[in-house]
PDB file of C-alpha atoms in Angstrom:
ATOM      1  CA  ALA A   1       0.000   0.000   0.000  1.00 63.00           C
ATOM      2  CA  GLN A   2       1.096   3.552  -0.613  1.00 70.00           C
ATOM      3  CA  SER A   3       2.313   5.293   2.521  1.00 83.00           C
ATOM      4  CA  VAL A   4       4.362   8.218   3.701  1.00 89.00           C
ATOM      5  CA  THR A   5       6.282   7.921   6.931  1.00 93.00           C
ATOM      6  CA  GLN A   6       8.067  10.454   9.041  1.00 94.00           C
ATOM      7  CA  PRO A   7       9.815   8.399  11.706  1.00 94.00           C
ATOM      8  CA  ASP A   8      10.414  11.267  14.118  1.00 94.00           C
ATOM      9  CA  ILE A   9       7.343  12.619  15.869  1.00 92.00           C
ATOM     10  CA  HIS A  10       9.238  15.324  17.727  1.00 95.00           C
ATOM     11  CA  ILE A  11      12.781  16.668  17.351  1.00 97.00           C
ATOM     12  CA  THR A  12      14.532  19.219  19.536  1.00 97.00           C
ATOM     13  CA  VAL A  13      17.639  21.028  18.367  1.00 97.00           C
ATOM     14  CA  SER A  14      19.605  23.974  19.636  1.00 97.00           C
ATOM     15  CA  GLU A  15      19.586  27.199  17.702  1.00 97.00           C
ATOM     16  CA  GLY A  16      22.454  27.202  15.237  1.00 97.00           C
ATOM     17  CA  ALA A  17      22.630  23.428  15.041  1.00 97.00           C
ATOM     18  CA  SER A  18      22.013  21.507  11.851  1.00 97.00           C
ATOM     19  CA  LEU A  19      18.743  19.741  11.168  1.00 97.00           C
ATOM     20  CA  GLU A  20      17.615  16.734   9.208  1.00 97.00           C
ATOM     21  CA  LEU A  21      13.992  15.585   9.080  1.00 98.00           C
ATOM     22  CA  ARG A  22      13.320  12.206   7.577  1.00 98.00           C
ATOM     23  CA  CYS A  23      10.661  11.204   5.098  1.00 97.00           C
ATOM     24  CA  ASN A  24      10.168   7.844   3.420  1.00 95.00           C
ATOM     25  CA  TYR A  25       7.516   6.696   1.009  1.00 92.00           C
ATOM     26  CA  SER A  26       6.458   3.356  -0.304  1.00 87.00           C
ATOM     27  CA  TYR A  27       5.514   3.250  -3.946  1.00 71.00           C
ATOM     28  CA  GLY A  28       6.756   1.575  -7.089  1.00 69.00           C
ATOM     29  CA  ALA A  29       7.229   4.692  -9.170  1.00 75.00           C
ATOM     30  CA  THR A  30       8.697   8.043  -8.188  1.00 76.00           C
ATOM     31  CA  PRO A  31       5.972  10.398  -7.124  1.00 82.00           C
ATOM     32  CA  TYR A  32       6.165  14.144  -6.820  1.00 87.00           C
ATOM     33  CA  LEU A  33       7.528  15.045  -3.390  1.00 90.00           C
ATOM     34  CA  PHE A  34       6.980  18.042  -1.154  1.00 92.00           C
ATOM     35  CA  TRP A  35       7.820  19.487   2.212  1.00 96.00           C
ATOM     36  CA  TYR A  36       5.380  21.818   3.937  1.00 94.00           C
ATOM     37  CA  VAL A  37       5.747  23.776   7.165  1.00 95.00           C
ATOM     38  CA  GLN A  38       2.951  24.672   9.540  1.00 92.00           C
ATOM     39  CA  SER A  39       3.514  27.334  12.171  1.00 89.00           C
ATOM     40  CA  PRO A  40       1.243  27.231  15.229  1.00 82.00           C
ATOM     41  CA  GLY A  41      -2.321  28.177  14.355  1.00 78.00           C
ATOM     42  CA  GLN A  42      -1.463  28.650  10.708  1.00 81.00           C
ATOM     43  CA  GLY A  43      -2.084  26.872   7.462  1.00 83.00           C
ATOM     44  CA  LEU A  44       0.583  25.004   5.548  1.00 89.00           C
ATOM     45  CA  GLN A  45       3.279  26.693   3.519  1.00 91.00           C
ATOM     46  CA  LEU A  46       5.265  24.996   0.804  1.00 91.00           C
ATOM     47  CA  LEU A  47       9.005  24.815   1.546  1.00 95.00           C
ATOM     48  CA  LEU A  48      10.155  22.961  -1.538  1.00 94.00           C
ATOM     49  CA  LYS A  49       9.212  20.313  -4.072  1.00 91.00           C
ATOM     50  CA  TYR A  50      10.809  17.693  -6.278  1.00 91.00           C
ATOM     51  CA  PHE A  51       9.434  16.627  -9.621  1.00 87.00           C
ATOM     52  CA  SER A  52      12.456  15.368 -11.541  1.00 86.00           C
ATOM     53  CA  GLY A  53      16.042  16.246 -12.409  1.00 88.00           C
ATOM     54  CA  ASP A  54      18.588  17.346  -9.825  1.00 90.00           C
ATOM     55  CA  THR A  55      17.979  15.295  -6.702  1.00 92.00           C
ATOM     56  CA  LEU A  56      19.034  18.110  -4.375  1.00 96.00           C
ATOM     57  CA  VAL A  57      16.405  20.821  -4.302  1.00 95.00           C
ATOM     58  CA  GLN A  58      16.564  24.201  -2.641  1.00 95.00           C
ATOM     59  CA  GLY A  59      13.610  25.790  -0.938  1.00 94.00           C
ATOM     60  CA  ILE A  60      12.647  28.847   0.994  1.00 92.00           C
ATOM     61  CA  LYS A  61      13.999  29.842   4.394  1.00 93.00           C
ATOM     62  CA  GLY A  62      17.345  28.128   3.754  1.00 95.00           C
ATOM     63  CA  PHE A  63      15.938  24.588   3.569  1.00 97.00           C
ATOM     64  CA  GLU A  64      17.008  21.928   1.131  1.00 97.00           C
ATOM     65  CA  ALA A  65      15.969  18.334   0.524  1.00 97.00           C
ATOM     66  CA  GLU A  66      17.587  15.406  -1.193  1.00 97.00           C
ATOM     67  CA  PHE A  67      15.710  12.730  -3.096  1.00 95.00           C
ATOM     68  CA  LYS A  68      17.274   9.284  -2.888  1.00 94.00           C
ATOM     69  CA  ARG A  69      15.531   6.832  -5.140  1.00 91.00           C
ATOM     70  CA  SER A  70      17.351   3.793  -3.737  1.00 91.00           C
ATOM     71  CA  GLN A  71      16.106   4.609  -0.251  1.00 93.00           C
ATOM     72  CA  SER A  72      12.682   5.992  -1.236  1.00 92.00           C
ATOM     73  CA  SER A  73      13.545   8.985   0.877  1.00 95.00           C
ATOM     74  CA  PHE A  74      13.192  12.738   0.672  1.00 96.00           C
ATOM     75  CA  ASN A  75      14.900  14.148   3.743  1.00 98.00           C
ATOM     76  CA  LEU A  76      14.751  17.812   4.645  1.00 98.00           C
ATOM     77  CA  ARG A  77      17.867  19.602   5.875  1.00 98.00           C
ATOM     78  CA  LYS A  78      18.980  22.957   7.141  1.00 98.00           C
ATOM     79  CA  PRO A  79      22.585  23.734   8.104  1.00 97.00           C
ATOM     80  CA  SER A  80      21.777  26.187  10.899  1.00 97.00           C
ATOM     81  CA  VAL A  81      18.403  26.302  12.602  1.00 97.00           C
ATOM     82  CA  HIS A  82      16.827  29.552  13.754  1.00 96.00           C
ATOM     83  CA  TRP A  83      14.354  29.887  16.615  1.00 95.00           C
ATOM     84  CA  SER A  84      11.686  30.874  14.080  1.00 94.00           C
ATOM     85  CA  ASP A  85      11.968  27.438  12.452  1.00 96.00           C
ATOM     86  CA  ALA A  86      10.065  25.870  15.358  1.00 96.00           C
ATOM     87  CA  ALA A  87       6.972  24.426  13.673  1.00 96.00           C
ATOM     88  CA  GLU A  88       5.403  21.245  12.370  1.00 94.00           C
ATOM     89  CA  TYR A  89       6.868  19.848   9.173  1.00 96.00           C
ATOM     90  CA  PHE A  90       4.962  17.642   6.782  1.00 94.00           C
ATOM     91  CA  CYS A  91       6.292  15.547   3.973  1.00 94.00           C
ATOM     92  CA  ALA A  92       3.768  15.042   1.190  1.00 90.00           C
ATOM     93  CA  VAL A  93       3.572  12.865  -1.872  1.00 86.00           C
ATOM     94  CA  ASP A  94       1.505  13.200  -5.002  1.00 80.00           C
ATOM     95  CA  TRP A  95       1.178   9.597  -6.110  1.00 70.00           C
ATOM     96  CA  ASP A  96      -0.210  10.094  -9.586  1.00 68.00           C
ATOM     97  CA  ASN A  97       1.627  13.324 -10.411  1.00 61.00           C
ATOM     98  CA  TYR A  98      -1.589  15.019 -11.433  1.00 60.00           C
ATOM     99  CA  GLY A  99      -2.426  16.756  -8.182  1.00 57.00           C
ATOM    100  CA  GLN A 100      -5.308  14.428  -7.404  1.00 58.00           C
ATOM    101  CA  ASN A 101      -3.798  12.189  -4.826  1.00 66.00           C
ATOM    102  CA  PHE A 102      -1.822  14.141  -2.267  1.00 73.00           C
ATOM    103  CA  VAL A 103      -0.916  12.106   0.795  1.00 80.00           C
ATOM    104  CA  PHE A 104       0.704  13.692   3.812  1.00 86.00           C
ATOM    105  CA  GLY A 105       2.960  12.129   6.374  1.00 89.00           C
ATOM    106  CA  PRO A 106       2.060  12.373  10.070  1.00 89.00           C
ATOM    107  CA  GLY A 107       4.360  15.330  10.616  1.00 92.00           C
ATOM    108  CA  THR A 108       7.440  16.071  12.702  1.00 95.00           C
ATOM    109  CA  ARG A 109       7.286  18.729  15.351  1.00 95.00           C
ATOM    110  CA  LEU A 110      10.471  20.752  15.631  1.00 97.00           C
ATOM    111  CA  SER A 111      11.393  22.539  18.850  1.00 96.00           C
ATOM    112  CA  VAL A 112      14.354  24.907  18.950  1.00 97.00           C
ATOM    113  CA  LEU A 113      16.290  25.580  22.141  1.00 96.00           C
ATOM    114  CA  PRO A 114      17.853  29.014  22.627  1.00 91.00           C
TER     115      PRO A 114
ATOM    116  CA  ASN B   1      -3.545  38.211  -2.979  1.00 63.00           C
ATOM    117  CA  ALA B   2      -6.300  36.470  -1.067  1.00 74.00           C
ATOM    118  CA  GLY B   3      -5.309  32.940  -2.145  1.00 92.00           C
ATOM    119  CA  VAL B   4      -7.467  30.364  -0.355  1.00 94.00           C
ATOM    120  CA  THR B   5      -9.971  31.735   2.124  1.00 95.00           C
ATOM    121  CA  GLN B   6     -11.810  29.617   4.670  1.00 95.00           C
ATOM    122  CA  THR B   7     -14.656  30.636   6.932  1.00 95.00           C
ATOM    123  CA  PRO B   8     -15.313  30.420   9.780  1.00 94.00           C
ATOM    124  CA  LYS B   9     -12.019  30.161  11.662  1.00 92.00           C
ATOM    125  CA  PHE B  10     -13.615  28.623  14.733  1.00 93.00           C
ATOM    126  CA  ARG B  11     -16.929  26.916  15.406  1.00 95.00           C
ATOM    127  CA  ILE B  12     -18.550  24.896  18.149  1.00 95.00           C
ATOM    128  CA  LEU B  13     -21.381  22.581  17.147  1.00 96.00           C
ATOM    129  CA  LYS B  14     -23.704  20.430  19.172  1.00 96.00           C
ATOM    130  CA  ILE B  15     -24.075  16.774  18.283  1.00 97.00           C
ATOM    131  CA  GLY B  16     -26.537  16.369  15.447  1.00 96.00           C
ATOM    132  CA  GLN B  17     -26.283  19.927  14.177  1.00 96.00           C
ATOM    133  CA  SER B  18     -25.264  20.673  10.632  1.00 96.00           C
ATOM    134  CA  MET B  19     -23.026  23.315   9.146  1.00 96.00           C
ATOM    135  CA  THR B  20     -21.123  24.280   6.034  1.00 97.00           C
ATOM    136  CA  LEU B  21     -17.459  25.177   5.969  1.00 97.00           C
ATOM    137  CA  GLN B  22     -16.807  27.663   3.227  1.00 97.00           C
ATOM    138  CA  CYS B  23     -13.765  27.704   0.978  1.00 97.00           C
ATOM    139  CA  THR B  24     -13.019  30.004  -1.903  1.00 97.00           C
ATOM    140  CA  GLN B  25      -9.931  30.569  -4.016  1.00 97.00           C
ATOM    141  CA  ASP B  26      -9.076  33.343  -6.421  1.00 95.00           C
ATOM    142  CA  MET B  27      -6.257  31.664  -8.329  1.00 93.00           C
ATOM    143  CA  ASN B  28      -8.467  29.969 -10.939  1.00 92.00           C
ATOM    144  CA  HIS B  29      -7.211  26.561  -9.838  1.00 90.00           C
ATOM    145  CA  ASN B  30      -8.977  23.476 -11.085  1.00 88.00           C
ATOM    146  CA  TYR B  31      -8.062  21.220  -8.184  1.00 88.00           C
ATOM    147  CA  MET B  32      -9.461  21.777  -4.721  1.00 92.00           C
ATOM    148  CA  TYR B  33      -9.259  19.652  -1.586  1.00 92.00           C
ATOM    149  CA  TRP B  34     -10.601  19.305   1.913  1.00 95.00           C
ATOM    150  CA  TYR B  35      -8.401  17.814   4.615  1.00 93.00           C
ATOM    151  CA  ARG B  36      -8.861  17.235   8.282  1.00 94.00           C
ATOM    152  CA  GLN B  37      -5.964  17.367  10.695  1.00 91.00           C
ATOM    153  CA  ASP B  38      -6.021  15.468  13.961  1.00 89.00           C
ATOM    154  CA  PRO B  39      -3.140  15.639  16.451  1.00 77.00           C
ATOM    155  CA  GLY B  40      -0.301  13.338  15.479  1.00 70.00           C
ATOM    156  CA  MET B  41      -2.203  12.052  12.465  1.00 75.00           C
ATOM    157  CA  GLY B  42      -1.106  14.381   9.708  1.00 79.00           C
ATOM    158  CA  LEU B  43      -3.664  15.450   7.151  1.00 87.00           C
ATOM    159  CA  LYS B  44      -6.343  13.139   5.842  1.00 89.00           C
ATOM    160  CA  LEU B  45      -8.070  13.846   2.550  1.00 88.00           C
ATOM    161  CA  ILE B  46     -11.853  14.077   2.880  1.00 93.00           C
ATOM    162  CA  TYR B  47     -12.955  15.064  -0.619  1.00 93.00           C
ATOM    163  CA  TYR B  48     -11.381  16.588  -3.662  1.00 91.00           C
ATOM    164  CA  SER B  49     -12.486  18.150  -6.909  1.00 92.00           C
ATOM    165  CA  VAL B  50     -10.731  18.356 -10.251  1.00 87.00           C
ATOM    166  CA  GLY B  51     -13.014  21.027 -11.632  1.00 91.00           C
ATOM    167  CA  ALA B  52     -16.441  22.594 -11.441  1.00 94.00           C
ATOM    168  CA  GLY B  53     -19.135  19.942 -11.291  1.00 95.00           C
ATOM    169  CA  ILE B  54     -16.711  17.122 -10.439  1.00 94.00           C
ATOM    170  CA  THR B  55     -16.054  15.813  -6.944  1.00 94.00           C
ATOM    171  CA  ASP B  56     -14.688  12.594  -5.548  1.00 91.00           C
ATOM    172  CA  LYS B  57     -14.116  10.923  -2.199  1.00 91.00           C
ATOM    173  CA  GLY B  58     -10.797  10.939  -0.456  1.00 88.00           C
ATOM    174  CA  GLU B  59      -9.595   8.775   2.384  1.00 85.00           C
ATOM    175  CA  VAL B  60     -12.157   9.782   5.054  1.00 92.00           C
ATOM    176  CA  PRO B  61     -15.391  10.984   3.372  1.00 95.00           C
ATOM    177  CA  ASN B  62     -17.981   9.526   5.752  1.00 95.00           C
ATOM    178  CA  GLY B  63     -20.132  12.163   7.423  1.00 96.00           C
ATOM    179  CA  TYR B  64     -19.280  14.855   4.883  1.00 97.00           C
ATOM    180  CA  ASN B  65     -20.553  16.147   1.577  1.00 97.00           C
ATOM    181  CA  VAL B  66     -19.187  18.624  -0.930  1.00 97.00           C
ATOM    182  CA  SER B  67     -20.265  20.474  -4.029  1.00 96.00           C
ATOM    183  CA  ARG B  68     -18.377  22.388  -6.690  1.00 97.00           C
ATOM    184  CA  SER B  69     -20.732  24.586  -8.664  1.00 97.00           C
ATOM    185  CA  THR B  70     -18.022  27.121  -9.551  1.00 96.00           C
ATOM    186  CA  THR B  71     -14.256  27.033  -9.967  1.00 95.00           C
ATOM    187  CA  GLU B  72     -13.822  29.365  -7.007  1.00 97.00           C
ATOM    188  CA  ASP B  73     -15.940  27.702  -4.312  1.00 97.00           C
ATOM    189  CA  PHE B  74     -15.737  24.308  -2.661  1.00 98.00           C
ATOM    190  CA  PRO B  75     -17.929  24.129   0.463  1.00 98.00           C
ATOM    191  CA  LEU B  76     -17.808  21.200   2.872  1.00 98.00           C
ATOM    192  CA  ARG B  77     -21.064  20.139   4.510  1.00 97.00           C
ATOM    193  CA  LEU B  78     -21.454  18.303   7.800  1.00 96.00           C
ATOM    194  CA  GLU B  79     -25.029  17.032   8.054  1.00 90.00           C
ATOM    195  CA  LEU B  80     -25.158  15.396  11.499  1.00 94.00           C
ATOM    196  CA  ALA B  81     -22.188  16.509  13.521  1.00 95.00           C
ATOM    197  CA  ALA B  82     -20.517  13.896  15.694  1.00 96.00           C
ATOM    198  CA  PRO B  83     -17.743  14.257  18.291  1.00 95.00           C
ATOM    199  CA  SER B  84     -15.434  12.297  15.968  1.00 95.00           C
ATOM    200  CA  GLN B  85     -15.595  15.246  13.590  1.00 96.00           C
ATOM    201  CA  THR B  86     -13.859  17.503  16.071  1.00 96.00           C
ATOM    202  CA  SER B  87     -10.783  18.499  14.131  1.00 96.00           C
ATOM    203  CA  VAL B  88      -9.045  21.245  12.218  1.00 94.00           C
ATOM    204  CA  TYR B  89     -10.187  21.433   8.620  1.00 96.00           C
ATOM    205  CA  PHE B  90      -8.042  22.749   5.807  1.00 94.00           C
ATOM    206  CA  CYS B  91      -9.100  23.635   2.316  1.00 95.00           C
ATOM    207  CA  ALA B  92      -6.484  23.702  -0.425  1.00 92.00           C
ATOM    208  CA  SER B  93      -6.293  24.394  -4.128  1.00 91.00           C
ATOM    209  CA  SER B  94      -3.669  23.601  -6.723  1.00 85.00           C
ATOM    210  CA  SER B  95      -2.985  24.428 -10.346  1.00 74.00           C
ATOM    211  CA  THR B  96      -1.133  21.220 -11.156  1.00 66.00           C
ATOM    212  CA  VAL B  97       0.820  19.800  -8.287  1.00 63.00           C
ATOM    213  CA  GLU B  98       1.547  22.634  -5.874  1.00 75.00           C
ATOM    214  CA  ALA B  99      -1.138  23.051  -3.241  1.00 81.00           C
ATOM    215  CA  PHE B 100      -2.002  26.291  -1.472  1.00 88.00           C
ATOM    216  CA  PHE B 101      -3.743  26.069   1.867  1.00 91.00           C
ATOM    217  CA  GLY B 102      -6.259  28.143   3.726  1.00 92.00           C
ATOM    218  CA  GLN B 103      -5.746  29.101   7.364  1.00 90.00           C
ATOM    219  CA  GLY B 104      -7.966  26.340   8.670  1.00 92.00           C
ATOM    220  CA  THR B 105     -11.243  25.977  10.542  1.00 94.00           C
ATOM    221  CA  ARG B 106     -11.113  24.643  14.070  1.00 93.00           C
ATOM    222  CA  LEU B 107     -14.329  22.726  14.688  1.00 96.00           C
ATOM    223  CA  THR B 108     -15.409  21.321  18.027  1.00 95.00           C
ATOM    224  CA  VAL B 109     -18.454  19.073  18.336  1.00 96.00           C
ATOM    225  CA  VAL B 110     -19.858  18.780  21.855  1.00 95.00           C
TER     226      VAL B 110
END
């Protein structure tokens, strides 16, 4: 069955430290892949997306993600976390690449220590 | 840019009551979606639409209905509210594969 997993429910990092949030999907083909961020009480904002081509994609707010086909992963990274990055992060997959079948992972909550 | 607008932001319903969550977008997107978000559960797709007059069920459609009479509007109807429908509801629209989200509606059924 198709699924999106984010193994870490909650991550705490110190401000200035590096960050990696994990995302794995199970599917035969390569879907379109996304990372969204949700600040408290807010809707979701797109950080970055991967459709094809270069497997390292750059997004907003200094985030990047790397697609690894062999591992069915699309991990989100940031070299130096800021206190304002504290939020919930969702990996999402569009299985049929036509925008009709978005599936979101359960989310990872990021806390940032001063 | 208004983007995707949802109303109301908050609502408390009694069991058995009905209500409509409104969603409108001004980006002329064909695709629109309704999700519910429960703590620790991510977002679950309730219904989606690929264009005016066309709707289809998502992962968790029971207890909900939708309509899509225009490109802009995609209301979500709860006919007989149940406590299990207490959640945060998000409407989204997309042109092809990038989705834009509304601010959410926090619904409590008591």
